[in-house]
XYZ file of C-alpha atoms in Angstrom:
370
model
C 7.262 -37.506 13.667
C 6.445 -34.053 14.593
C 4.363 -31.666 12.286
C 5.661 -28.954 9.890
C 6.258 -25.914 11.975
C 4.211 -24.103 9.301
C 1.155 -25.344 10.795
C 1.722 -25.075 14.573
C -0.080 -22.000 16.642
C 1.865 -18.757 17.405
C 1.005 -16.214 20.155
C 1.373 -12.526 18.540
C 0.567 -10.182 21.935
C -2.785 -11.701 23.257
C -3.829 -12.780 19.757
C -3.530 -16.942 19.047
C -3.097 -17.655 15.535
C -3.626 -21.145 14.262
C -0.815 -21.325 12.132
C 2.222 -19.339 10.784
C 0.708 -18.045 7.245
C -0.388 -14.451 7.473
C -2.053 -12.849 4.551
C -0.128 -9.540 3.889
C -2.335 -6.391 3.172
C -2.519 -5.512 -0.530
C -3.852 -2.074 -2.260
C -6.625 -2.727 -4.244
C -7.139 1.075 -5.234
C -10.719 0.107 -5.493
C -12.589 2.631 -3.293
C -14.561 5.286 -3.708
C -13.759 8.160 -1.715
C -12.192 6.057 1.069
C -15.462 3.190 0.975
C -14.724 -0.246 0.394
C -17.538 -1.567 -1.938
C -18.740 -5.165 -3.733
C -15.124 -5.528 -5.036
C -13.760 -6.090 -1.282
C -16.317 -8.397 -0.386
C -15.194 -10.922 -3.186
C -11.442 -10.060 -2.495
C -11.400 -10.514 1.174
C -14.094 -13.073 1.247
C -12.375 -15.321 -1.006
C -9.014 -15.105 0.838
C -10.761 -15.549 4.342
C -11.491 -19.035 2.840
C -7.621 -19.963 2.398
C -6.417 -21.533 5.276
C -4.271 -18.871 6.173
C -4.476 -17.555 10.478
C -4.447 -14.045 9.676
C -6.213 -11.653 6.714
C -4.815 -8.116 6.849
C -6.899 -5.357 5.403
C -4.619 -2.935 2.929
C -2.996 0.067 3.830
C -6.087 2.084 5.149
C -5.579 5.837 5.061
C -6.264 7.802 8.277
C -6.654 10.844 6.408
C -8.125 11.619 2.891
C -4.540 13.399 1.874
C -2.948 10.213 3.315
C -4.436 7.952 0.712
C -1.630 6.478 -2.152
C -4.117 7.105 -4.923
C -8.161 8.025 -5.187
C -8.920 4.731 -5.282
C -7.619 3.877 -1.292
C -9.385 2.449 1.109
C -9.835 5.123 4.477
C -10.986 4.847 7.880
C -11.565 8.596 8.415
C -15.206 9.076 9.051
C -18.581 7.377 9.970
C -19.315 6.750 6.184
C -15.740 4.872 5.299
C -16.505 2.900 8.923
C -19.727 2.058 7.828
C -18.515 0.731 4.654
C -15.794 -1.206 6.070
C -17.952 -2.460 8.461
C -20.494 -4.011 6.079
C -17.514 -5.930 4.394
C -16.179 -7.301 8.106
C -19.511 -8.456 8.614
C -20.150 -10.330 5.111
C -16.174 -11.904 5.561
C -16.969 -13.079 9.033
C -20.227 -14.519 8.397
C -18.616 -17.383 6.344
C -14.830 -17.006 8.299
C -13.603 -17.545 11.405
C -10.316 -16.271 10.189
C -8.718 -13.626 12.657
C -8.840 -10.011 10.456
C -6.373 -7.278 11.211
C -6.189 -3.998 9.335
C -2.946 -2.048 8.585
C -3.556 1.593 9.231
C -1.486 4.125 6.919
C -0.394 8.019 5.280
C 1.364 8.040 2.146
C 3.024 11.197 2.852
C 5.179 12.336 -0.256
C 4.016 9.238 -2.114
C -0.124 10.218 -1.888
C -1.695 11.718 -4.748
C -1.398 9.438 -7.589
C -2.851 7.522 -10.504
C -4.322 3.783 -10.329
C -1.495 1.385 -10.989
C -2.873 -0.158 -14.214
C -3.370 3.608 -15.342
C 0.648 4.341 -14.967
C 0.428 4.980 -11.237
C 2.230 8.601 -11.944
C 1.915 11.438 -9.366
C -1.124 13.654 -9.834
C -0.865 17.309 -9.615
C -2.554 18.791 -6.731
C -4.087 21.244 -9.299
C -5.417 18.262 -11.413
C -8.724 16.035 -11.014
C -8.367 13.198 -8.558
C -5.038 15.076 -7.131
C -3.944 16.900 -3.625
C -1.242 18.677 -2.059
C 1.121 15.797 -0.297
C 2.543 16.360 3.084
C 5.870 14.755 4.450
C 8.814 15.319 6.825
C 10.549 17.735 4.405
C 9.987 19.453 1.006
C 11.742 16.812 -0.918
C 9.604 14.867 -3.599
C 9.841 11.426 -4.094
C 11.166 11.530 -7.852
C 12.941 14.483 -10.164
C 10.114 16.317 -11.419
C 7.270 15.790 -9.297
C 5.166 18.146 -6.896
C 7.285 18.450 -3.923
C 5.246 17.437 -0.499
C 4.651 20.739 1.762
C 7.070 20.057 5.264
C 4.821 19.434 8.261
C 4.633 21.878 11.057
C 4.196 20.779 14.819
C 0.470 20.994 14.107
C 0.842 18.874 11.422
C 1.996 16.109 13.189
C -0.638 16.086 16.086
C -3.046 16.473 13.238
C -1.398 13.294 11.570
C -0.953 11.429 15.109
C -4.243 11.804 16.128
C -5.842 11.081 12.747
C -3.946 7.604 13.528
C -5.309 7.003 17.030
C -8.951 7.981 15.881
C -8.576 5.354 12.970
C -7.451 2.642 15.933
C -10.426 3.727 17.964
C -12.590 3.018 14.632
C -11.006 -0.535 14.120
C -11.897 -1.275 17.605
C -15.257 -0.702 16.934
C -15.413 -2.954 13.755
C -14.222 -5.624 16.280
C -10.637 -6.131 14.435
C -8.098 -8.271 16.246
C -5.130 -6.734 15.059
C -3.955 -3.293 13.853
C -0.395 -3.030 11.965
C 1.081 0.238 11.629
C 2.472 0.920 8.212
C 5.985 2.185 8.284
C 7.666 0.671 5.305
C 7.785 0.872 1.566
C 8.264 4.637 1.315
C 5.164 5.888 3.031
C 5.043 8.376 5.847
C 6.267 7.232 9.075
C 9.517 5.311 6.775
C 10.236 8.890 5.548
C 10.533 10.331 9.041
C 12.945 7.176 9.754
C 14.848 7.556 6.537
C 17.892 10.682 6.361
C 17.004 10.353 2.690
C 13.357 11.865 3.362
C 13.871 13.264 6.983
C 16.224 16.289 6.421
C 14.215 18.514 9.574
C 16.704 20.248 11.441
C 14.163 19.746 14.610
C 13.620 17.298 17.785
C 12.065 15.001 14.566
C 15.501 14.744 12.124
C 18.986 14.412 12.530
C 19.844 11.779 14.785
C 18.282 8.115 14.778
C 16.608 8.892 17.427
C 15.199 11.742 16.598
C 14.175 10.346 13.283
C 12.187 7.350 15.191
C 10.381 10.066 17.303
C 7.461 10.796 15.301
C 6.651 7.183 14.075
C 6.656 6.149 18.008
C 4.438 8.537 18.957
C 2.287 7.310 16.377
C 2.876 3.965 17.633
C 1.953 5.201 21.332
C -0.939 7.249 20.486
C -2.116 4.168 18.586
C -1.363 1.370 21.506
C -3.060 3.780 23.949
C -6.626 4.069 21.443
C -6.811 0.284 20.608
C -8.005 -2.386 23.395
C -5.357 -3.587 25.727
C -6.422 -6.992 24.875
C -5.536 -6.980 21.068
C -2.290 -6.266 19.556
C -0.625 -3.489 17.967
C 2.238 -4.398 15.849
C 4.606 -2.648 12.844
C 5.502 -3.156 9.182
C 8.915 -1.704 8.428
C 11.471 -1.436 5.634
C 14.522 -3.112 6.644
C 16.636 -1.076 4.361
C 16.218 1.562 1.510
C 18.446 -0.567 -0.930
C 20.096 3.290 -1.376
C 23.870 3.666 0.118
C 23.409 6.551 2.928
C 19.576 5.401 3.297
C 17.712 3.847 6.121
C 19.381 0.599 6.986
C 19.184 -2.826 8.948
C 21.067 -1.324 11.805
C 18.443 1.433 12.146
C 15.690 -1.619 11.923
C 17.176 -2.934 14.601
C 16.977 -0.123 16.938
C 13.525 0.808 16.108
C 12.285 -2.653 16.437
C 13.766 -2.833 20.028
C 12.333 0.459 20.800
C 8.873 -0.401 19.617
C 9.248 -4.084 21.592
C 10.044 -1.748 24.622
C 6.666 0.047 24.198
C 4.948 -3.174 24.019
C 4.687 -3.873 20.175
C 3.265 -7.254 19.464
C 5.291 -7.964 16.335
C 7.165 -6.961 13.539
C 6.641 -7.414 10.087
C 10.094 -6.713 7.702
C 9.905 -5.818 4.472
C 12.302 -3.294 2.236
C 12.403 -0.637 -0.104
C 9.925 1.929 -1.457
C 11.595 5.172 -0.404
C 13.922 6.313 -3.182
C 13.484 5.305 -6.945
C 17.701 4.538 -7.074
C 16.874 1.532 -4.827
C 18.819 -1.526 -6.378
C 16.797 -4.324 -4.926
C 18.342 -8.076 -5.223
C 15.353 -9.183 -6.199
C 15.032 -13.352 -5.722
C 13.658 -16.161 -3.617
C 13.637 -14.989 0.103
C 15.561 -12.112 -0.733
C 14.268 -10.267 2.151
C 14.441 -12.850 4.823
C 18.111 -11.952 5.920
C 16.422 -8.525 7.101
C 13.598 -10.628 8.740
C 16.549 -12.941 10.397
C 18.822 -9.889 11.860
C 15.541 -8.451 13.609
C 14.409 -11.885 14.960
C 17.881 -12.006 16.500
C 17.456 -8.268 18.125
C 13.810 -8.751 19.802
C 11.678 -11.343 21.437
C 8.946 -10.605 19.940
C 6.991 -12.581 16.734
C 8.956 -11.508 12.968
C 7.082 -11.748 9.764
C 9.049 -12.506 6.876
C 7.834 -11.598 3.419
C 9.036 -11.115 0.053
C 8.987 -13.809 -2.992
C 7.844 -17.003 -0.536
C 5.900 -19.326 -3.009
C 7.247 -22.697 -2.194
C 6.147 -24.619 0.719
C 9.489 -26.302 1.556
C 11.049 -22.741 1.586
C 8.310 -21.409 3.634
C 8.644 -24.110 6.398
C 12.414 -23.368 6.371
C 11.948 -20.270 7.063
C 9.982 -20.832 10.363
C 11.597 -23.833 10.819
C 15.246 -22.260 11.024
C 14.339 -19.574 13.142
C 14.869 -17.028 10.645
C 11.215 -15.863 11.328
C 8.026 -16.780 13.457
C 5.609 -16.320 10.506
C 5.834 -15.868 6.675
C 3.434 -13.442 4.810
C 1.818 -13.854 1.402
C 0.893 -11.206 -1.100
C 1.397 -11.976 -4.804
C 1.994 -15.463 -4.046
C -2.187 -15.792 -2.293
C -3.583 -13.666 -5.288
C -2.272 -16.259 -7.745
C -3.346 -19.301 -5.356
C -5.430 -18.571 -3.251
C -5.529 -21.912 -1.719
C -1.439 -21.868 -1.305
C -2.215 -22.854 2.316
C -4.497 -25.899 1.496
C -1.705 -27.008 -0.720
C 0.979 -26.058 1.472
C -0.544 -28.402 4.510
C -1.136 -31.141 1.931
C 2.372 -30.951 0.866
C 4.034 -30.831 4.754
C 1.497 -32.893 6.130
C -0.340 -29.992 7.916
C -3.904 -29.399 8.293
C -6.065 -26.220 7.665
C -9.422 -25.179 8.368
C -12.009 -25.073 5.461
C -15.566 -24.504 4.863
C -18.201 -27.109 5.593
C -19.309 -26.341 1.881
C -15.500 -27.448 0.707
C -14.658 -30.534 2.453
C -16.220 -32.608 -0.466
C -12.875 -31.259 -2.242
C -10.292 -32.700 -0.076
C -8.444 -35.403 -2.406
C -8.366 -38.900 -1.138
C -4.528 -38.974 -0.822
C -4.600 -36.196 1.664
C -7.767 -37.156 3.566
C -6.341 -35.683 7.050
C -5.994 -32.498 5.546
C -8.716 -30.609 6.744
C -9.624 -30.202 10.480
C -12.720 -32.060 11.871
C -16.066 -29.524 11.382
C -17.218 -28.231 14.498
C -20.359 -30.235 16.180
């Protein structure tokens, strides 16, 4: 009998993953001036022991004004690079999990309060606030301070900041870079006609709206080592009439594939408060399926994937090549272990934890290296 598809290895560009389970980037809003600290050692450290194949560091701002909040992680100078390097070194001392990073700029959704303090926009004149930037001077929500529309110099500054951050990620020895073009942040804002009202070559037609995100991809691809993959996270739809949709997503995914993008992670929403999302188990899988049918590179599905058989079905039927876990793995940091036990797969576990293997799952853990 063949083993579960979820625990088969897969190639993402030149990177070999031991199974099809990846940990999605999850903002912790716990950095100081962009610098990670003790919380990230604990957070990333325990997830690195989960048995998943890839751990993706949270949305990491390429510029201070690109942070979602004042608590966001950054990678824009030597201090933020050094802080992140210490955490990565600590994690890698005890885990061989592959580690990627999501590079991001929040655009008009920047300058907000921490989620557990309400998450509202902070005015640029208030403490912990700053003036936001975006494709157009259109606020995210009614009553918010409008962003400044980016001029040509601003586009170059941000594009170059992505490339510099990718260079820093390479120095840190990270295995993969993911660019964030989802959830209503800057690159997504360029893609959607709801947020991009420009009348130059970066606005209007689909080709024009894709231009800046593709320029950023090209800059990052040129800056990151050629033997390491660059991927993209996309919102498959805005869930708002007249907004970004799956047809645009498919066109964008094909353009990325033509440029050498190694994978597409398909999420949705986040751009407009009017979004009507039909939340339920696997609710974003049809979006991943549409992209999977259009490209030959690996596609990641995410969103309310909580059940082991559900995850196996997604990859087993070819709806996606991998599944990503976010809140699910925060709630159950050993989800991959439990999925392997349920499906008859194998996971890698630390030597210190090998004694925890239940008798009925005596072949769950891979044999320790000699």
